[in-house]
CSV table of C-alpha atoms and ligand atoms in Angstrom, one decimal:
chain,number,residue,atom,x,y,z
A,1,MET,CA,20.1,8.9,9.3
A,2,THR,CA,18.7,10.0,5.9
A,3,LEU,CA,15.2,11.2,6.0
A,4,PRO,CA,12.8,8.9,4.1
A,5,LEU,CA,11.9,11.6,1.5
A,6,HIS,CA,15.3,13.2,1.4
A,7,ASN,CA,15.5,15.6,-1.6
A,8,ARG,CA,12.5,14.0,-3.2
A,9,ARG,CA,10.7,16.7,-5.2
A,10,ILE,CA,6.9,16.7,-4.7
A,11,LEU,CA,4.6,18.9,-6.8
A,12,LEU,CA,1.6,19.4,-4.5
A,13,VAL,CA,-1.6,20.2,-6.3
A,14,ILE,CA,-4.1,21.7,-3.8
A,15,GLY,CA,-7.7,21.4,-4.9
A,16,GLY,CA,-10.6,23.7,-3.9
A,17,GLY,CA,-12.3,22.2,-1.0
A,18,ILE,CA,-12.8,22.9,2.7
A,19,ALA,CA,-10.0,20.3,3.4
A,20,ALA,CA,-7.5,22.6,1.5
A,21,TYR,CA,-6.4,23.9,4.9
A,22,LYS,CA,-5.0,20.4,5.7
A,23,ALA,CA,-2.8,20.7,2.6
A,24,LEU,CA,-0.8,23.3,4.5
A,25,ASP,CA,-0.1,20.7,7.3
A,26,LEU,CA,0.8,18.2,4.6
A,27,ILE,CA,3.5,20.6,3.3
A,28,ARG,CA,5.0,20.5,6.8
A,29,ARG,CA,4.8,16.8,7.1
A,30,LEU,CA,6.4,16.2,3.7
A,31,ARG,CA,9.2,18.7,4.5
A,32,GLU,CA,9.8,17.1,7.9
A,33,ARG,CA,10.6,13.9,6.0
A,34,GLY,CA,13.1,15.7,3.8
A,35,ALA,CA,10.9,16.4,0.7
A,36,LEU,CA,11.1,19.6,-1.4
A,37,VAL,CA,7.6,20.7,-2.0
A,38,ARG,CA,6.3,23.0,-4.7
A,39,PRO,CA,2.7,24.0,-4.3
A,40,LEU,CA,0.2,24.6,-7.1
A,41,LEU,CA,-3.2,25.9,-6.1
A,42,THR,CA,-6.3,25.7,-8.2
A,43,LYS,CA,-8.6,28.7,-8.4
A,44,GLY,CA,-11.0,27.0,-6.0
A,45,ALA,CA,-8.2,26.3,-3.6
A,46,GLN,CA,-7.4,30.0,-3.3
A,47,GLU,CA,-10.9,30.5,-1.8
A,48,PHE,CA,-9.7,28.4,1.1
A,49,VAL,CA,-6.0,29.0,1.5
A,50,THR,CA,-3.7,31.7,0.1
A,51,PRO,CA,-0.8,31.0,-2.2
A,52,LEU,CA,1.3,33.1,0.2
A,53,ALA,CA,0.6,30.7,3.1
A,54,ALA,CA,1.4,27.7,0.9
A,55,ALA,CA,4.6,29.4,-0.4
A,56,ALA,CA,5.7,30.4,3.1
A,57,LEU,CA,5.4,26.8,4.4
A,58,ALA,CA,7.0,25.3,1.4
A,59,GLY,CA,9.8,27.8,1.1
A,60,GLU,CA,9.0,27.8,-2.6
A,61,ARG,CA,6.8,30.0,-4.7
A,62,ALA,CA,3.3,28.8,-5.2
A,63,HIS,CA,2.0,28.4,-8.7
A,64,THR,CA,-1.5,29.4,-9.7
A,65,ASP,CA,-2.5,30.4,-13.2
A,66,LEU,CA,-2.0,28.8,-16.6
A,67,PHE,CA,-1.7,32.1,-18.5
A,68,ASP,CA,0.5,34.0,-16.1
A,69,ARG,CA,3.0,35.4,-18.5
A,70,ALA,CA,5.7,35.9,-15.9
A,71,GLU,CA,5.2,32.3,-14.7
A,72,GLU,CA,5.3,30.8,-18.2
A,73,ALA,CA,8.6,32.6,-18.9
A,74,ASP,CA,10.0,31.5,-15.5
A,75,ILE,CA,8.8,27.9,-15.2
A,76,GLY,CA,6.2,26.7,-17.8
A,77,HIS,CA,3.5,24.2,-17.2
A,78,ILE,CA,5.4,21.5,-19.1
A,79,LYS,CA,8.4,22.0,-16.8
A,80,LEU,CA,6.2,21.8,-13.8
A,81,ALA,CA,4.9,18.5,-15.1
A,82,ARG,CA,8.4,17.1,-15.4
A,83,ASP,CA,10.4,18.8,-12.7
A,84,ALA,CA,9.5,16.6,-9.8
A,85,ASP,CA,9.6,13.0,-8.6
A,86,ALA,CA,5.9,12.7,-7.9
A,87,ILE,CA,2.7,14.7,-8.0
A,88,VAL,CA,0.4,14.7,-5.0
A,89,VAL,CA,-3.2,16.0,-5.4
A,90,ALA,CA,-4.6,16.9,-2.0
A,91,PRO,CA,-7.4,17.5,-1.5
A,92,ALA,CA,-8.6,15.9,-4.8
A,93,THR,CA,-12.1,17.3,-5.2
A,94,ALA,CA,-14.8,15.6,-7.3
A,95,SER,CA,-14.3,18.2,-9.9
A,96,LEU,CA,-10.5,17.8,-10.1
A,97,MET,CA,-10.9,14.0,-10.3
A,98,ALA,CA,-13.4,14.5,-13.1
A,99,ARG,CA,-11.0,16.8,-15.0
A,100,MET,CA,-8.2,14.3,-14.6
A,101,ALA,CA,-10.3,11.4,-15.7
A,102,SER,CA,-11.6,13.1,-18.8
A,103,GLY,CA,-8.2,14.5,-19.7
A,104,GLU,CA,-9.2,18.1,-19.6
A,105,ALA,CA,-6.6,20.9,-19.7
A,106,SER,CA,-8.8,23.6,-18.5
A,107,ASP,CA,-6.6,25.1,-15.8
A,108,LEU,CA,-2.9,24.9,-14.7
A,109,ALA,CA,-3.6,21.9,-12.3
A,110,ALA,CA,-5.4,19.9,-14.9
A,111,THR,CA,-2.9,20.8,-17.7
A,112,VAL,CA,0.1,19.7,-15.5
A,113,LEU,CA,-1.7,16.5,-14.6
A,114,LEU,CA,-2.4,15.8,-18.3
A,115,ALA,CA,1.1,16.7,-19.4
A,116,THR,CA,2.9,14.5,-16.8
A,117,THR,CA,4.3,11.0,-16.8
A,118,LEU,CA,5.3,11.2,-13.1
A,119,PRO,CA,3.7,9.0,-10.5
A,120,ILE,CA,0.5,10.6,-9.2
A,121,LEU,CA,-1.1,10.1,-5.8
A,122,ILE,CA,-4.5,11.6,-5.1
A,123,ALA,CA,-6.1,12.1,-1.7
A,124,PRO,CA,-9.8,12.6,-2.4
A,125,ALA,CA,-12.0,14.7,-0.1
A,126,MET,CA,-15.6,15.6,-0.8
A,127,ASN,CA,-19.1,15.2,0.6
A,128,VAL,CA,-20.0,11.6,1.1
A,129,ARG,CA,-22.8,11.7,-1.5
A,130,MET,CA,-20.4,13.1,-4.1
A,131,TRP,CA,-17.9,10.4,-3.2
A,132,GLN,CA,-20.5,7.7,-3.6
A,133,HIS,CA,-22.1,9.1,-6.8
A,134,PRO,CA,-21.7,6.8,-9.8
A,135,ALA,CA,-19.9,9.6,-11.7
A,136,THR,CA,-17.2,9.8,-9.1
A,137,ARG,CA,-17.0,5.9,-8.9
A,138,ARG,CA,-16.5,5.9,-12.7
A,139,ASN,CA,-13.8,8.6,-12.5
A,140,LEU,CA,-12.0,6.8,-9.7
A,141,ALA,CA,-12.0,3.6,-11.7
A,142,THR,CA,-10.6,5.4,-14.7
A,143,LEU,CA,-7.9,7.0,-12.7
A,144,LEU,CA,-7.0,3.7,-11.0
A,145,GLY,CA,-6.8,2.2,-14.5
A,146,ASP,CA,-4.5,5.0,-15.6
A,147,GLY,CA,-2.1,4.0,-12.7
A,148,VAL,CA,-3.0,6.8,-10.4
A,149,GLN,CA,-2.7,5.9,-6.7
A,150,VAL,CA,-5.2,6.8,-4.1
A,151,VAL,CA,-5.0,7.4,-0.4
A,152,GLY,CA,-8.3,7.7,1.6
A,153,PRO,CA,-10.8,9.1,1.9
A,154,ASN,CA,-11.4,8.3,5.5
A,155,ASP,CA,-14.7,7.9,7.3
A,156,GLY,CA,-15.7,10.7,9.5
A,157,ALA,CA,-17.9,13.6,10.3
A,158,MET,CA,-18.1,16.0,7.4
A,159,ALA,CA,-18.4,19.8,7.4
A,160,GLU,CA,-22.1,19.5,6.4
A,161,ALA,CA,-22.9,17.5,9.6
A,162,GLU,CA,-23.0,14.2,7.6
A,163,PHE,CA,-21.0,11.1,8.3
A,164,GLY,CA,-19.3,8.7,6.0
A,165,PRO,CA,-16.3,8.3,3.6
A,166,GLY,CA,-15.2,11.6,2.1
A,167,ARG,CA,-12.8,13.0,4.7
A,168,LEU,CA,-9.3,13.8,3.5
A,169,ALA,CA,-6.8,11.2,4.7
A,170,GLU,CA,-4.6,12.6,7.5
A,171,PRO,CA,-1.5,14.4,6.4
A,172,THR,CA,0.7,11.7,7.9
A,173,GLU,CA,-1.2,9.0,6.0
A,174,ILE,CA,-0.7,10.9,2.8
A,175,ALA,CA,3.0,11.4,3.5
A,176,ASP,CA,3.3,7.6,4.2
A,177,ALA,CA,1.6,6.9,0.9
A,178,VAL,CA,4.0,9.2,-0.9
A,179,GLU,CA,6.9,7.3,0.7
A,180,SER,CA,5.6,3.9,-0.3
A,181,MET,CA,4.8,5.1,-3.9
A,182,LEU,CA,8.3,6.5,-4.3
A,183,ALA,CA,10.0,3.5,-2.6
A,184,ALA,CA,8.2,1.1,-5.0
A,185,ARG,CA,9.7,2.9,-7.9
A,186,ARG,CA,13.2,3.4,-6.6
A,187,PRO,CA,15.7,1.1,-8.3
A,188,ALA,CA,17.3,-1.6,-6.1
A,189,SER,CA,19.5,0.4,-3.7
A,190,GLY,CA,23.2,0.0,-3.6
A,191,PHE,CA,23.9,-0.8,0.1
A,192,GLY,CA,24.4,-4.1,1.8
A,193,PHE,CA,25.7,-7.4,0.8
A,194,LEU,CA,23.2,-8.1,-1.9
A,195,ALA,CA,23.9,-4.8,-3.6
A,196,GLY,CA,23.6,-4.6,-7.3
A,197,ARG,CA,23.1,-8.3,-7.8
A,198,THR,CA,19.9,-8.1,-9.7
A,199,GLU,CA,19.1,-5.5,-12.3
A,200,ALA,CA,15.6,-4.3,-13.0
A,201,GLY,CA,13.8,-6.7,-15.3
A,202,ALA,CA,15.0,-9.8,-13.4
A,203,LEU,CA,11.4,-11.1,-13.3
A,204,THR,CA,10.3,-10.0,-16.8
A,205,GLY,CA,7.9,-12.5,-18.2
A,206,ARG,CA,7.3,-14.2,-14.8
A,207,ARG,CA,4.0,-14.3,-12.9
A,208,VAL,CA,4.2,-13.6,-9.2
A,209,LEU,CA,1.4,-14.1,-6.7
A,210,VAL,CA,1.6,-12.5,-3.2
A,211,THR,CA,-0.8,-12.7,-0.3
A,212,SER,CA,-0.8,-9.8,2.2
A,213,GLY,CA,-2.5,-8.3,5.2
A,214,PRO,CA,-4.8,-9.8,7.8
A,215,THR,CA,-8.0,-11.7,7.3
A,216,HIS,CA,-11.3,-10.7,8.9
A,217,GLU,CA,-13.5,-13.5,10.0
A,218,PRO,CA,-17.0,-12.4,10.7
A,219,ILE,CA,-18.7,-13.2,14.0
A,220,ASP,CA,-21.9,-11.3,13.2
A,221,PRO,CA,-22.7,-8.3,10.9
A,222,VAL,CA,-20.7,-5.9,13.1
A,223,ARG,CA,-17.9,-7.9,14.7
A,224,TYR,CA,-15.0,-9.9,13.3
A,225,LEU,CA,-11.8,-11.7,14.3
A,226,ALA,CA,-8.7,-10.1,13.0
A,227,ASN,CA,-5.0,-9.5,13.7
A,228,ARG,CA,-2.5,-6.7,13.7
A,229,SER,CA,-1.0,-7.2,10.3
A,230,SER,CA,-0.6,-4.0,8.3
A,231,GLY,CA,0.1,-5.6,4.9
A,232,ARG,CA,3.3,-3.5,4.6
A,233,GLN,CA,5.7,-6.4,4.0
A,234,GLY,CA,3.5,-8.2,1.5
A,235,HIS,CA,2.7,-5.0,-0.4
A,236,ALA,CA,6.4,-4.1,-0.5
A,237,ILE,CA,7.2,-7.6,-2.0
A,238,ALA,CA,4.5,-7.1,-4.6
A,239,ALA,CA,5.8,-3.6,-5.5
A,240,ALA,CA,9.3,-4.9,-5.7
A,241,ALA,CA,8.3,-7.8,-7.9
A,242,ALA,CA,6.4,-5.4,-10.2
A,243,ALA,CA,9.5,-3.1,-10.3
A,244,ALA,CA,11.5,-6.2,-11.4
A,245,GLY,CA,9.2,-6.7,-14.4
A,246,ALA,CA,6.9,-9.4,-13.1
A,247,GLU,CA,3.2,-9.6,-13.7
A,248,VAL,CA,2.0,-9.5,-10.1
A,249,THR,CA,-1.3,-10.4,-8.5
A,250,LEU,CA,-1.6,-9.2,-4.9
A,251,VAL,CA,-4.4,-10.9,-2.9
A,252,SER,CA,-4.9,-8.7,0.1
A,253,GLY,CA,-7.0,-8.8,3.2
A,254,PRO,CA,-8.4,-5.5,4.6
A,255,VAL,CA,-5.5,-3.0,4.9
A,256,ALA,CA,-5.2,0.8,5.3
A,257,ILE,CA,-2.2,1.3,3.0
A,258,PRO,CA,-2.4,2.2,-0.7
A,259,ASP,CA,-2.2,-0.4,-3.5
A,260,PRO,CA,1.3,-0.8,-4.9
A,261,SER,CA,1.6,0.5,-8.5
A,262,GLY,CA,1.7,-1.8,-11.4
A,263,VAL,CA,0.1,-4.6,-9.5
A,264,ARG,CA,-3.3,-6.4,-10.0
A,265,VAL,CA,-5.0,-6.2,-6.5
A,266,VAL,CA,-7.7,-8.7,-5.5
A,267,ARG,CA,-9.3,-7.6,-2.2
A,268,VAL,CA,-10.7,-10.3,0.1
A,269,GLU,CA,-11.8,-10.5,3.7
A,270,THR,CA,-11.8,-14.0,4.9
A,271,ALA,CA,-9.3,-16.9,4.7
A,272,ARG,CA,-11.6,-18.9,2.6
A,273,GLU,CA,-12.0,-16.0,0.1
A,274,MET,CA,-8.2,-15.6,0.1
A,275,LEU,CA,-7.8,-19.3,-0.8
A,276,ALA,CA,-10.3,-19.0,-3.6
A,277,ALA,CA,-8.6,-15.8,-5.0
A,278,VAL,CA,-5.2,-17.5,-4.8
A,279,GLU,CA,-6.4,-20.5,-6.7
A,280,ALA,CA,-8.0,-18.3,-9.3
A,281,ALA,CA,-4.8,-16.4,-9.7
A,282,LEU,CA,-2.7,-19.5,-10.6
A,283,PRO,CA,-0.7,-20.4,-12.6
A,284,ALA,CA,2.3,-18.5,-11.2
A,285,ASP,CA,6.0,-18.9,-11.2
A,286,ILE,CA,6.5,-17.6,-7.7
A,287,ALA,CA,3.9,-17.6,-4.8
A,288,VAL,CA,4.7,-15.7,-1.7
A,289,PHE,CA,2.4,-16.1,1.3
A,290,THR,CA,2.9,-13.1,3.4
A,291,ALA,CA,-0.6,-12.7,4.7
A,292,ALA,CA,-1.3,-13.2,8.4
A,293,VAL,CA,-4.2,-15.6,7.8
A,294,GLY,CA,-6.6,-16.2,10.7
A,295,ASP,CA,-6.1,-19.7,11.9
A,296,TRP,CA,-9.6,-19.9,13.1
A,297,ARG,CA,-13.0,-18.5,12.2
A,298,PRO,CA,-16.3,-18.5,14.1
A,299,ALA,CA,-18.1,-21.8,13.3
A,300,GLU,CA,-21.0,-19.7,12.0
A,301,ALA,CA,-21.3,-16.0,11.2
A,302,LYS,CA,-24.6,-14.9,12.7
A,303,GLY,CA,-27.0,-13.0,10.4
A,304,ALA,CA,-28.0,-10.6,13.2
A,305,LYS,CA,-25.9,-8.9,15.9
A,306,ILE,CA,-25.3,-11.2,18.9
A,307,LYS,CA,-26.9,-9.9,22.1
A,308,LYS,CA,-25.3,-10.0,25.5
A,309,ASP,CA,-27.6,-12.3,27.5
A,310,GLY,CA,-25.4,-13.0,30.5
A,311,THR,CA,-24.3,-16.4,29.1
A,312,GLU,CA,-20.9,-17.4,30.3
A,313,PRO,CA,-18.7,-18.0,28.4
A,314,ALA,CA,-19.6,-16.0,25.3
A,315,PRO,CA,-21.2,-18.1,22.6
A,316,LEU,CA,-18.3,-18.3,20.2
A,317,ARG,CA,-17.2,-21.6,18.8
A,318,LEU,CA,-14.2,-21.6,16.4
A,319,VAL,CA,-13.3,-23.9,13.5
A,320,GLU,CA,-10.0,-24.1,11.7
A,321,ASN,CA,-9.4,-22.2,8.5
A,322,PRO,CA,-7.8,-23.8,5.4
A,323,ASP,CA,-4.0,-23.4,5.3
A,324,ILE,CA,-3.6,-21.6,2.0
A,325,LEU,CA,0.2,-22.0,1.8
A,326,ALA,CA,0.1,-25.7,2.6
A,327,THR,CA,-2.7,-26.3,0.1
A,328,ILE,CA,-0.8,-24.6,-2.8
A,329,ALA,CA,2.6,-26.1,-1.8
A,330,ALA,CA,1.0,-29.6,-1.9
A,331,LEU,CA,-0.5,-29.2,-5.4
A,332,ASP,CA,0.5,-32.1,-7.7
A,333,SER,CA,-0.1,-30.1,-10.9
A,334,GLY,CA,0.2,-26.3,-11.2
A,335,ARG,CA,2.4,-25.9,-8.1
A,336,PRO,CA,4.4,-22.6,-8.5
A,337,ALA,CA,8.1,-23.3,-9.0
A,338,LEU,CA,9.0,-21.3,-5.9
A,339,VAL,CA,6.6,-21.3,-2.9
A,340,VAL,CA,7.6,-19.0,-0.1
A,341,GLY,CA,6.1,-19.0,3.3
A,342,PHE,CA,6.4,-16.6,6.2
A,343,ALA,CA,6.6,-17.5,9.9
A,344,ALA,CA,5.6,-14.8,12.3
A,345,GLU,CA,6.8,-16.1,15.7
A,346,THR,CA,6.9,-14.6,19.1
A,347,ASP,CA,9.4,-17.1,20.6
A,348,ALA,CA,11.8,-19.9,19.5
A,349,VAL,CA,11.8,-18.2,16.1
A,350,LEU,CA,14.3,-20.5,14.3
A,351,GLU,CA,13.2,-23.7,15.8
A,352,ASN,CA,9.5,-23.2,15.0
A,353,ALA,CA,10.4,-22.0,11.5
A,354,ARG,CA,12.5,-25.1,10.8
A,355,GLN,CA,9.5,-27.3,11.7
A,356,LYS,CA,7.2,-25.1,9.7
A,357,ILE,CA,9.1,-25.4,6.4
A,358,ALA,CA,8.9,-29.2,6.7
A,359,ARG,CA,5.2,-29.2,7.6
A,360,LYS,CA,4.1,-26.8,4.9
A,361,ARG,CA,6.4,-28.1,2.2
A,362,CYS,CA,7.4,-24.7,1.0
A,363,ASP,CA,10.8,-24.0,-0.7
A,364,LEU,CA,11.8,-21.0,1.4
A,365,LEU,CA,10.6,-19.7,4.7
A,366,VAL,CA,11.0,-16.1,5.9
A,367,ALA,CA,10.9,-16.0,9.6
A,368,ASN,CA,10.5,-12.9,11.8
A,369,ASP,CA,10.1,-12.1,15.4
A,370,VAL,CA,6.7,-10.4,15.9
A,371,SER,CA,6.8,-10.3,19.7
A,372,ALA,CA,5.4,-7.0,21.1
A,373,GLU,CA,8.9,-5.8,21.9
A,374,SER,CA,10.0,-6.3,18.2
A,375,GLY,CA,7.5,-3.7,16.9
A,376,VAL,CA,7.3,-5.6,13.6
A,377,MET,CA,3.5,-6.1,13.5
A,378,GLY,CA,2.2,-2.9,12.0
A,379,GLY,CA,5.7,-1.3,12.1
A,380,THR,CA,7.9,-0.3,9.1
A,381,ALA,CA,11.1,-2.3,9.9
A,382,ASN,CA,11.7,-6.0,9.9
A,383,THR,CA,14.5,-8.4,10.9
A,384,VAL,CA,14.2,-11.6,8.9
A,385,HIS,CA,15.9,-15.0,8.8
A,386,LEU,CA,15.8,-17.0,5.6
A,387,ILE,CA,15.4,-20.7,6.2
A,388,GLY,CA,16.1,-23.1,3.3
A,389,ARG,CA,14.6,-26.6,2.9
A,390,ASP,CA,17.9,-28.1,4.0
A,391,GLY,CA,17.7,-26.2,7.3
A,392,THR,CA,20.2,-23.5,6.4
A,393,VAL,CA,19.6,-20.1,8.0
A,394,GLU,CA,20.6,-16.7,6.8
A,395,THR,CA,19.9,-13.7,9.1
A,396,TRP,CA,19.5,-10.3,7.6
A,397,PRO,CA,20.2,-7.0,9.4
A,398,THR,CA,17.1,-5.0,10.5
A,399,LEU,CA,15.9,-3.2,7.4
A,400,ASP,CA,13.0,-1.1,6.2
A,401,LYS,CA,10.2,-3.4,5.0
A,402,ASP,CA,10.5,-1.9,1.5
A,403,GLU,CA,14.2,-2.9,1.4
A,404,VAL,CA,13.4,-6.3,2.7
A,405,GLY,CA,10.9,-6.6,-0.1
A,406,ARG,CA,13.4,-5.6,-2.7
A,407,ARG,CA,16.1,-8.0,-1.4
A,408,LEU,CA,13.6,-10.9,-1.2
A,409,VAL,CA,12.6,-10.3,-4.8
A,410,GLU,CA,16.3,-10.4,-5.8
A,411,ARG,CA,16.7,-13.7,-4.0
A,412,PHE,CA,13.5,-15.2,-5.5
A,413,ALA,CA,14.7,-14.2,-9.0
A,414,ALA,CA,18.1,-15.9,-8.3
A,415,LEU,CA,16.4,-19.1,-7.0
A,416,LEU,CA,13.9,-19.5,-9.8
A,417,PRO,CA,14.8,-22.3,-12.3
A,418,ARG,CA,15.8,-20.7,-15.6
B,501,LIG,O1,1.2,-21.7,10.6
B,501,LIG,P1,1.5,-20.2,10.5
B,501,LIG,O2,0.2,-19.3,10.4
B,501,LIG,O3,2.5,-19.6,11.4
B,501,LIG,O4,2.1,-20.1,9.0
B,501,LIG,C1,2.5,-18.9,8.4
B,501,LIG,C2,2.6,-19.1,6.9
B,501,LIG,O5,1.5,-19.8,6.4
B,501,LIG,C3,2.5,-17.7,6.2
B,501,LIG,O6,3.2,-17.8,5.0
B,501,LIG,C4,1.0,-17.6,6.0
B,501,LIG,O7,0.8,-16.7,4.9
B,501,LIG,C5,0.6,-19.0,5.7
B,501,LIG,N1,-0.7,-19.4,6.1
B,501,LIG,C6,-1.7,-19.6,5.1
B,501,LIG,N2,-3.0,-20.0,5.5
B,501,LIG,C7,-3.3,-20.2,6.8
B,501,LIG,C8,-2.3,-19.9,7.8
B,501,LIG,C9,-1.0,-19.5,7.4
B,501,LIG,O8,-1.4,-19.4,3.9
B,501,LIG,N3,-4.5,-20.5,7.1
């Protein structure tokens, strides 16, 4: 089996923060997945970890200074900025983010980041107050606008005995984010029966709307109803549609995975917010409803935390949520030309799916088995069946969700009226 990052070249920029030690573990995690890692340490990073340690773990020499003559002769900063598949900045300190956002070229790390056109993923780590400072918020917004992807920071206890967002994402989370960033950019792969049918640009000039993730339906200020959807499949479809040239809006419930690149992301929590965001994102040529929308919500979200008072049963009354897919599929005017639904079933997958396509009036239904044994919910692989309006069924082999996304997008492009 090929490793997910087989031979992918990652330039790892290590910033100067207490979390720099975790960058050493990140080198390991990336190499385990097949990546070739070239470390670059800022001056600050060298206060926390040594270039020797990074080099030893990477099996590559570590780069440090802009004006190191031997280094410039050997591999210059421009070559460093080009000679990789992606750049990962971990930890991205407040200062490094500021240098990136303002386009400074004051040291080797900042110069390489300015000189590159490679995809960049940053994993911020800093004190919670620094993270929340308006200056960092501005820099983050600038970087996101420049197409930089972000993973974390996570909530947690900080070195200074404070608590909140600012902790470096775990090395495995960062490695996952690298994988999805690179997968989203990989051209349609050549294996399988759909190989090579659609070239990049198949959706140029088209508008695609995708819903993804779970919804959170508040019970009170601290509790909510949710489900196990990770958003991986919906995000992969959005990424693949963007890679095919579409203008993509991704309406996402709360997820812990990075935004796909080149996609407009609208974040929502509840089903009703999701419906409003979907309506606001129309018109679209293709609408793909991948989100695991909560079927019910608490009849009223209490303003204060509900107390245990021995009442049996617990005081929770549920009402039905709007069906977003059915609402959009039933539009008289402004209905997208292709409306695609998903059917997550735990049993009688095909039978339930056939009934669902008729009931929801979508053009295509993608059905999958999400029973606990299938490992699909929250997992990275998926086995799907495509059900057409006429009841035809096509079953695909078990594939990585990114690959499912790419193949679905190829199919959508082929089905779209010219
Ligand atoms: O009825 P069920 O939840 O199985 O239908 C799944 C399909 O309907 C998915 O495409 C899902 O995104 C969509 N859906 C929706 N709004 C709901 C419930 C489901 O858009 N309230």
